[in-house]
Short mmCIF file of C-alpha atoms in Angstrom, two decimals:
data_model
loop_
_atom_site.label_atom_id
_atom_site.label_comp_id
_atom_site.label_asym_id
_atom_site.label_seq_id
_atom_site.Cartn_x
_atom_site.Cartn_y
_atom_site.Cartn_z
CA UNK A 1 11.66 53.22 -23.54
CA UNK A 2 15.06 54.82 -24.11
CA UNK A 3 15.01 58.55 -24.71
CA UNK A 4 15.74 58.44 -28.32
CA UNK A 5 12.91 55.78 -28.80
CA UNK A 6 10.55 57.75 -26.45
CA UNK A 7 11.14 61.06 -28.61
CA UNK A 8 10.04 59.39 -31.82
CA UNK A 9 7.29 57.27 -30.36
CA UNK A 10 5.79 60.33 -28.53
CA UNK A 11 5.99 62.69 -31.49
CA UNK A 12 3.83 60.50 -33.48
CA UNK A 13 -0.01 61.44 -33.67
CA UNK A 14 -2.73 59.29 -35.37
CA UNK A 15 -4.44 60.16 -38.46
CA UNK A 16 -7.65 58.62 -38.71
CA UNK A 17 -8.66 60.48 -42.10
CA UNK A 18 -5.70 59.00 -44.29
CA UNK A 19 -3.24 57.10 -41.88
CA UNK A 20 -0.58 59.35 -42.69
CA UNK A 21 2.79 58.68 -41.03
CA UNK A 22 3.52 62.28 -40.83
CA UNK A 23 0.61 63.86 -39.04
CA UNK A 24 -1.44 66.62 -40.74
CA UNK A 25 -1.28 70.38 -39.60
CA UNK A 26 -4.77 71.36 -38.19
CA UNK A 27 -5.03 75.04 -39.17
CA UNK A 28 -8.46 75.40 -38.29
CA UNK A 29 -9.46 77.96 -35.55
CA UNK A 30 -12.60 76.36 -34.74
CA UNK A 31 -14.35 72.84 -34.54
CA UNK A 32 -17.68 71.73 -35.65
CA UNK A 33 -20.43 70.75 -32.92
CA UNK A 34 -22.80 67.66 -33.13
CA UNK A 35 -26.39 68.38 -33.32
CA UNK A 36 -26.94 68.01 -29.54
CA UNK A 37 -24.23 70.73 -29.04
CA UNK A 38 -21.29 68.57 -27.83
CA UNK A 39 -17.77 68.29 -29.36
CA UNK A 40 -17.11 64.66 -30.06
CA UNK A 41 -13.22 65.27 -30.50
CA UNK A 42 -12.85 67.44 -27.50
CA UNK A 43 -12.00 70.75 -29.28
CA UNK A 44 -13.98 73.93 -29.16
CA UNK A 45 -11.73 76.83 -30.45
CA UNK A 46 -8.08 77.14 -31.53
CA UNK A 47 -7.06 79.23 -28.31
CA UNK A 48 -8.21 76.61 -26.03
CA UNK A 49 -6.88 73.40 -27.66
CA UNK A 50 -5.80 72.07 -31.18
CA UNK A 51 -4.72 68.48 -32.15
CA UNK A 52 -1.34 69.64 -32.96
CA UNK A 53 -0.84 71.33 -29.74
CA UNK A 54 -2.32 68.56 -27.58
CA UNK A 55 0.24 66.09 -29.22
CA UNK A 56 3.08 68.33 -28.55
CA UNK A 57 2.12 69.08 -24.91
CA UNK A 58 1.56 65.36 -24.29
CA UNK A 59 5.11 64.47 -25.86
CA UNK A 60 6.94 67.12 -23.92
CA UNK A 61 5.22 66.10 -20.66
CA UNK A 62 6.18 62.43 -21.21
CA UNK A 63 9.89 63.36 -22.31
CA UNK A 64 10.34 65.36 -18.93
CA UNK A 65 8.46 62.79 -16.72
CA UNK A 66 5.70 65.12 -15.93
CA UNK A 67 1.83 65.28 -15.49
CA UNK A 68 0.99 67.79 -18.27
CA UNK A 69 2.66 70.20 -20.76
CA UNK A 70 1.54 73.84 -21.96
CA UNK A 71 2.71 75.22 -25.24
CA UNK A 72 3.34 78.93 -25.80
CA UNK A 73 4.36 81.27 -28.49
CA UNK A 74 7.85 81.89 -26.94
CA UNK A 75 9.99 80.97 -24.04
CA UNK A 76 9.26 84.51 -22.76
CA UNK A 77 5.58 83.85 -22.87
CA UNK A 78 5.89 80.62 -21.09
CA UNK A 79 7.82 82.46 -18.16
CA UNK A 80 5.41 85.26 -18.09
CA UNK A 81 2.18 82.91 -17.88
CA UNK A 82 4.07 81.06 -14.92
CA UNK A 83 4.75 84.15 -13.14
CA UNK A 84 1.08 85.18 -13.68
CA UNK A 85 0.29 82.01 -11.66
CA UNK A 86 1.49 83.82 -8.64
CA UNK A 87 -0.15 86.48 -6.73
CA UNK A 88 0.60 90.13 -6.14
CA UNK A 89 2.62 90.24 -2.75
CA UNK A 90 4.45 87.07 -3.60
CA UNK A 91 8.20 86.81 -3.60
CA UNK A 92 10.52 85.10 -6.18
CA UNK A 93 14.05 84.17 -6.03
CA UNK A 94 16.02 83.95 -9.28
CA UNK A 95 19.56 83.38 -9.98
CA UNK A 96 22.24 86.34 -10.05
CA UNK A 97 23.23 85.30 -13.49
CA UNK A 98 19.77 84.41 -14.94
CA UNK A 99 18.89 84.87 -18.62
CA UNK A 100 18.42 88.59 -18.86
CA UNK A 101 15.01 88.33 -20.12
CA UNK A 102 13.81 86.76 -16.81
CA UNK A 103 14.75 89.41 -14.56
CA UNK A 104 13.72 92.08 -17.13
CA UNK A 105 10.02 90.48 -16.92
CA UNK A 106 10.14 90.78 -13.12
CA UNK A 107 11.44 94.23 -13.02
CA UNK A 108 9.37 95.79 -15.78
CA UNK A 109 6.12 93.96 -15.61
CA UNK A 110 5.70 92.06 -12.23
CA UNK A 111 7.20 94.27 -9.75
CA UNK A 112 4.94 97.15 -10.59
CA UNK A 113 2.00 94.59 -10.48
CA UNK A 114 3.17 93.53 -7.10
CA UNK A 115 5.70 90.68 -7.11
CA UNK A 116 9.13 91.32 -5.48
CA UNK A 117 12.09 89.28 -6.15
CA UNK A 118 15.65 88.65 -4.76
CA UNK A 119 18.70 87.59 -7.05
CA UNK A 120 20.78 84.86 -5.26
CA UNK A 121 23.90 82.97 -6.18
CA UNK A 122 22.28 79.45 -6.81
CA UNK A 123 25.59 77.67 -6.65
CA UNK A 124 25.64 78.82 -2.88
CA UNK A 125 22.97 77.05 -0.84
CA UNK A 126 23.40 79.29 2.01
CA UNK A 127 22.88 82.21 -0.05
CA UNK A 128 19.49 80.71 -1.28
CA UNK A 129 18.53 79.85 2.05
CA UNK A 130 18.93 83.44 3.46
CA UNK A 131 17.03 84.78 0.48
CA UNK A 132 14.10 83.01 1.22
CA UNK A 133 11.22 85.31 2.80
CA UNK A 134 8.01 84.37 4.51
CA UNK A 135 6.19 85.21 1.37
CA UNK A 136 8.38 83.40 -0.97
CA UNK A 137 6.47 81.23 -3.51
CA UNK A 138 8.76 80.61 -6.29
CA UNK A 139 12.54 79.66 -6.66
CA UNK A 140 13.69 79.89 -10.32
CA UNK A 141 16.65 77.81 -11.16
CA UNK A 142 18.70 78.01 -14.28
CA UNK A 143 21.21 75.36 -14.65
CA UNK A 144 23.53 75.50 -16.74
CA UNK A 145 23.10 79.23 -16.45
CA UNK A 146 23.10 81.66 -19.27
CA UNK A 147 25.96 82.69 -20.14
CA UNK A 148 28.45 81.81 -17.42
CA UNK A 149 27.22 78.07 -17.21
CA UNK A 150 27.10 77.89 -13.58
CA UNK A 151 25.68 74.69 -12.17
CA UNK A 152 22.90 74.63 -9.35
CA UNK A 153 22.24 71.69 -7.12
CA UNK A 154 18.51 71.11 -8.37
CA UNK A 155 17.43 68.57 -5.88
CA UNK A 156 19.02 70.63 -2.90
CA UNK A 157 17.13 73.89 -3.93
CA UNK A 158 13.95 72.09 -4.66
CA UNK A 159 14.11 70.78 -0.96
CA UNK A 160 14.77 74.41 0.15
CA UNK A 161 11.74 75.72 -1.92
CA UNK A 162 9.33 72.84 -0.51
CA UNK A 163 10.57 73.36 3.16
CA UNK A 164 9.56 77.13 2.83
CA UNK A 165 6.16 76.20 1.04
CA UNK A 166 7.37 77.50 -2.21
CA UNK A 167 7.50 75.95 -5.79
CA UNK A 168 10.55 75.21 -7.51
CA UNK A 169 10.93 75.75 -11.34
CA UNK A 170 13.90 75.13 -13.51
CA UNK A 171 14.64 76.57 -16.80
CA UNK A 172 15.91 73.28 -18.67
CA UNK A 173 16.24 75.09 -22.04
CA UNK A 174 20.21 74.56 -22.32
CA UNK A 175 20.18 70.83 -21.02
CA UNK A 176 16.87 69.61 -22.50
CA UNK A 177 15.34 66.25 -21.05
CA UNK A 178 17.94 64.38 -22.77
CA UNK A 179 20.68 65.63 -20.56
CA UNK A 180 18.86 66.50 -17.22
CA UNK A 181 15.31 65.81 -15.97
CA UNK A 182 14.53 68.44 -13.10
CA UNK A 183 11.08 66.90 -12.33
CA UNK A 184 12.74 63.82 -11.23
CA UNK A 185 15.02 65.84 -8.90
CA UNK A 186 12.10 67.61 -7.04
CA UNK A 187 11.17 70.54 -9.31
CA UNK A 188 7.63 71.35 -9.63
CA UNK A 189 7.80 73.01 -13.24
CA UNK A 190 10.10 72.95 -15.99
CA UNK A 191 10.45 75.71 -18.66
CA UNK A 192 11.74 75.54 -22.19
CA UNK A 193 12.45 77.91 -24.96
CA UNK A 194 11.50 75.37 -27.24
CA UNK A 195 12.84 77.61 -30.12
CA UNK A 196 16.13 76.36 -29.24
CA UNK A 197 17.10 72.45 -29.05
CA UNK A 198 13.59 71.13 -29.44
CA UNK A 199 13.02 72.85 -32.40
CA UNK A 200 16.46 72.36 -33.27
CA UNK A 201 16.73 74.23 -36.73
CA UNK A 202 16.37 77.95 -35.90
CA UNK A 203 13.20 78.34 -37.60
CA UNK A 204 10.28 78.18 -35.11
CA UNK A 205 9.51 80.58 -31.96
CA UNK A 206 8.03 78.95 -29.21
CA UNK A 207 8.09 78.02 -25.34
CA UNK A 208 6.76 75.37 -23.07
CA UNK A 209 6.03 74.62 -19.33
CA UNK A 210 5.84 70.98 -18.02
CA UNK A 211 4.35 70.32 -14.60
CA UNK A 212 5.08 67.55 -12.27
CA UNK A 213 1.68 67.16 -10.88
CA UNK A 214 -1.74 68.41 -11.09
CA UNK A 215 -2.64 71.16 -8.59
CA UNK A 216 -3.22 74.94 -7.79
CA UNK A 217 -0.23 76.33 -9.96
CA UNK A 218 -0.84 74.23 -12.99
CA UNK A 219 -4.69 74.84 -12.94
CA UNK A 220 -4.13 78.58 -12.82
CA UNK A 221 -1.39 78.74 -15.51
CA UNK A 222 -3.56 76.49 -17.77
CA UNK A 223 -6.44 78.89 -17.44
CA UNK A 224 -4.14 81.81 -18.00
CA UNK A 225 -2.86 80.21 -21.17
CA UNK A 226 -6.37 80.11 -22.57
CA UNK A 227 -7.44 83.63 -21.51
CA UNK A 228 -4.16 85.37 -22.44
CA UNK A 229 -3.82 83.28 -25.70
CA UNK A 230 0.03 83.26 -25.82
CA UNK A 231 -0.21 79.93 -27.46
CA UNK A 232 1.96 78.00 -29.97
CA UNK A 233 0.39 77.89 -33.37
CA UNK A 234 -0.55 74.79 -34.96
CA UNK A 235 2.23 74.90 -37.62
CA UNK A 236 4.74 75.73 -34.84
CA UNK A 237 3.68 72.49 -32.97
CA UNK A 238 4.00 70.31 -35.89
CA UNK A 239 7.60 71.78 -36.53
CA UNK A 240 8.53 70.94 -32.89
CA UNK A 241 7.12 67.55 -33.01
CA UNK A 242 9.37 67.01 -36.04
CA UNK A 243 12.19 68.52 -34.12
CA UNK A 244 11.51 65.93 -31.23
CA UNK A 245 12.28 63.11 -33.50
CA UNK A 246 15.98 63.98 -33.86
CA UNK A 247 16.45 65.77 -30.59
CA UNK A 248 18.18 63.02 -28.62
CA UNK A 249 20.63 62.50 -31.51
CA UNK A 250 21.43 66.15 -32.08
CA UNK A 251 21.84 67.10 -28.44
CA UNK A 252 24.28 64.15 -27.89
CA UNK A 253 26.28 64.69 -30.93
CA UNK A 254 26.41 68.65 -30.23
CA UNK A 255 27.40 68.04 -26.47
CA UNK A 256 30.19 65.63 -27.58
CA UNK A 257 31.59 68.28 -30.01
CA UNK A 258 31.33 71.12 -27.46
CA UNK A 259 33.44 69.04 -24.99
CA UNK A 260 36.27 69.04 -27.59
CA UNK A 261 36.03 72.75 -28.32
CA UNK A 262 36.07 73.55 -24.56
CA UNK A 263 39.27 71.37 -24.28
CA UNK A 264 40.84 73.11 -27.03
CA UNK A 265 40.01 76.58 -25.75
CA UNK A 266 41.03 75.79 -22.25
CA UNK A 267 44.60 75.13 -23.47
CA UNK A 268 44.90 78.22 -25.65
CA UNK A 269 47.20 80.89 -24.70
CA UNK A 270 44.72 83.78 -25.88
CA UNK A 271 42.08 82.42 -23.57
CA UNK A 272 41.40 83.67 -20.17
CA UNK A 273 38.65 81.46 -19.00
CA UNK A 274 36.46 78.78 -20.36
CA UNK A 275 33.12 78.12 -18.84
CA UNK A 276 31.93 74.64 -19.50
CA UNK A 277 30.71 72.24 -16.92
CA UNK A 278 32.23 69.30 -18.76
CA UNK A 279 35.76 70.39 -17.79
CA UNK A 280 37.11 68.81 -14.44
CA UNK A 281 38.37 72.55 -13.42
CA UNK A 282 34.83 73.70 -13.66
CA UNK A 283 33.52 74.60 -10.06
CA UNK A 284 30.18 72.75 -10.66
CA UNK A 285 31.69 69.71 -12.39
CA UNK A 286 30.88 67.35 -9.49
CA UNK A 287 27.15 68.48 -9.42
CA UNK A 288 26.90 68.30 -13.21
CA UNK A 289 28.21 64.91 -13.27
CA UNK A 290 25.37 63.83 -10.74
CA UNK A 291 22.48 65.52 -12.25
CA UNK A 292 23.44 65.58 -16.05
CA UNK A 293 24.21 62.77 -18.60
CA UNK A 294 26.27 65.13 -20.63
CA UNK A 295 27.47 68.69 -20.14
CA UNK A 296 25.69 70.19 -23.06
CA UNK A 297 26.41 71.88 -26.20
CA UNK A 298 26.67 75.60 -24.86
CA UNK A 299 29.93 77.16 -23.58
CA UNK A 300 31.40 80.65 -23.09
CA UNK A 301 34.98 81.67 -23.31
CA UNK A 302 36.73 84.90 -22.04
CA UNK A 303 39.27 86.40 -24.27
CA UNK A 304 42.55 87.92 -22.98
CA UNK A 305 43.07 91.63 -23.52
CA UNK A 306 39.27 92.71 -22.98
CA UNK A 307 36.34 93.41 -25.17
CA UNK A 308 38.06 94.39 -28.27
CA UNK A 309 39.97 91.33 -28.45
CA UNK A 310 36.79 89.32 -27.92
CA UNK A 311 35.05 91.28 -30.68
CA UNK A 312 38.07 90.81 -32.96
CA UNK A 313 37.73 87.05 -32.39
CA UNK A 314 34.20 86.83 -33.30
CA UNK A 315 34.77 89.21 -36.53
CA UNK A 316 37.33 86.57 -37.73
CA UNK A 317 35.54 83.32 -37.65
CA UNK A 318 34.49 81.77 -40.89
CA UNK A 319 32.41 78.79 -40.04
CA UNK A 320 30.61 80.11 -36.90
CA UNK A 321 27.59 82.71 -37.42
CA UNK A 322 27.71 85.70 -35.41
CA UNK A 323 24.12 85.56 -34.23
CA UNK A 324 21.85 85.44 -31.13
CA UNK A 325 19.93 82.16 -29.91
CA UNK A 326 21.26 78.66 -29.77
CA UNK A 327 20.28 75.05 -30.27
CA UNK A 328 20.34 74.94 -33.90
CA UNK A 329 22.40 72.59 -36.25
CA UNK A 330 24.60 75.66 -37.09
CA UNK A 331 27.27 76.73 -34.75
CA UNK A 332 26.91 80.54 -33.26
CA UNK A 333 29.04 82.99 -31.64
CA UNK A 334 28.26 86.30 -29.99
CA UNK A 335 29.63 88.99 -27.83
CA UNK A 336 27.00 88.66 -25.10
CA UNK A 337 27.44 91.68 -23.12
CA UNK A 338 26.60 93.92 -26.26
CA UNK A 339 23.52 91.85 -26.61
CA UNK A 340 22.26 92.20 -23.24
CA UNK A 341 22.82 96.05 -23.05
CA UNK A 342 24.09 98.60 -20.63
CA UNK A 343 22.74 96.84 -17.64
CA UNK A 344 24.61 93.51 -18.11
CA UNK A 345 26.63 91.78 -15.60
CA UNK A 346 28.32 89.65 -18.09
CA UNK A 347 32.10 90.00 -18.64
CA UNK A 348 32.87 92.24 -21.49
CA UNK A 349 35.45 89.81 -22.86
CA UNK A 350 33.08 86.93 -23.12
CA UNK A 351 31.93 85.09 -26.14
CA UNK A 352 28.95 82.82 -25.94
CA UNK A 353 29.27 79.71 -28.26
CA UNK A 354 26.39 77.46 -29.22
CA UNK A 355 27.70 74.22 -30.98
CA UNK A 356 26.03 72.76 -33.87
CA UNK A 357 26.56 69.62 -35.96
CA UNK A 358 29.47 70.57 -38.02
CA UNK A 359 32.61 68.49 -37.47
CA UNK A 360 34.67 69.18 -34.36
CA UNK A 361 37.85 69.46 -36.45
CA UNK A 362 36.64 72.23 -38.66
CA UNK A 363 35.14 74.18 -35.87
CA UNK A 364 38.47 74.01 -33.80
CA UNK A 365 40.41 74.95 -36.80
CA UNK A 366 38.10 77.83 -37.50
CA UNK A 367 38.39 79.17 -33.63
CA UNK A 368 42.28 78.66 -33.90
CA UNK A 369 42.78 80.87 -36.90
CA UNK A 370 40.43 83.39 -35.51
CA UNK A 371 42.36 83.46 -32.21
CA UNK A 372 45.82 83.44 -33.92
CA UNK A 373 45.05 86.18 -36.52
CA UNK A 374 42.62 88.51 -34.53
CA UNK A 375 43.95 91.61 -32.67
CA UNK A 376 42.18 94.19 -30.57
CA UNK A 377 40.68 96.86 -33.05
#
C-alpha cells in the first residue's frame, strides 16, 4: 500500500463489542481471567500491555517497516529505555549537534552508571570511523539534526556500526516514516518523539521505538519497558492512532510550505544563513535527495547582527507562536540557544522554525514584516 493508505489502514482497530469505526479507549488497568486462570485476550495488566497500545505499536512498526514497536510516555523515556538495553562499560557515539536531551541523558544518568560516549561529526564518515572503540555498542544518528539540520548518511553509518559489531539507531522524529525509513537503510532501531508529527496537534506527550528485527536488544528493551513502566497511556495511544490517519497528508503539506519559507529566507538581506536540506546550497542536499522523499517541515535561520536581532525578529511575529516543540498544525518559532541553556553549542543568532499548516503566503508575509521592522533591543 501507499503510505497514506497504510497509515489509515493500520490505525484501525477491530471493535468486537459494537463494531465501532473509531475504536474505543481501554482505560482498564487489569483484565479478567478465565476460570482456568488463562487470559483469553492476551492481556494481564496495563503496564504489560493494553489493546490501544498494542494497536499503536503494531501500526508504527508497519509504517517504519520494522518487526515490532514499543510505545513510551515520552521520546526521552524511549531513548532512556533503549540505552538501558546496553550494559555498563559499553560505548555510544552520538552526533556533535544531537538534540540536547540525548547527551544530557548520557552525561547525567548513564555516564555515572557506566556508559561512555563520544560526540562525532555525523556528516564526516572518517570522524565517525575514528570515534569507534572496541567497546562501541551503539551509534546514534539524528538526521536531519536538531537544530542545524545536518544530514547524515544513514546507510554508510549503519554499515560502519555493523562492521564494528555495534547497533545503529536513528532519531526519525523530524522526518517521520513519511519522508525517510532508516530501517530500510540498515538501522536496527528507530526512535520517535511521537509528541511531534505523529500526534500532530501539540496535545499528547509520548515516544516510541521500532526495531528492525527480534533479538537481544529488542528483548531487553521490551522487558525494561514493562519493568520500568514508562509506557504510553491508553488515551495517549488512542490520540496517536488518530494522528496517524492524517500523518502523511500533514507532513507533505508542511514540508512543501517549509521549502517556500526556506527559499524566501535564503534571499532576504537580513538573514545570515538558512539551514534546510531542501536547498541546493545545503551541504547535505545530495544525501537528503537519496534518502528522503522531501526535506521536511523544520528549518532554522541565523539572523544578521546577532542574538538581540534574532530575539527581536521572534518578538515581532504575529502568526508564528513563540514556543518549544514542533510537528503540530500551528507554526512555531523559538530562539533555540536560550532554550538549551548555558552549555548550548547552538549559534546565538539562530531561530528554529516548525512549519504548520497555515498558507505559505501568510507565513512569508509574517516573517517579512518581522524581519523588516525588528531591530536589536
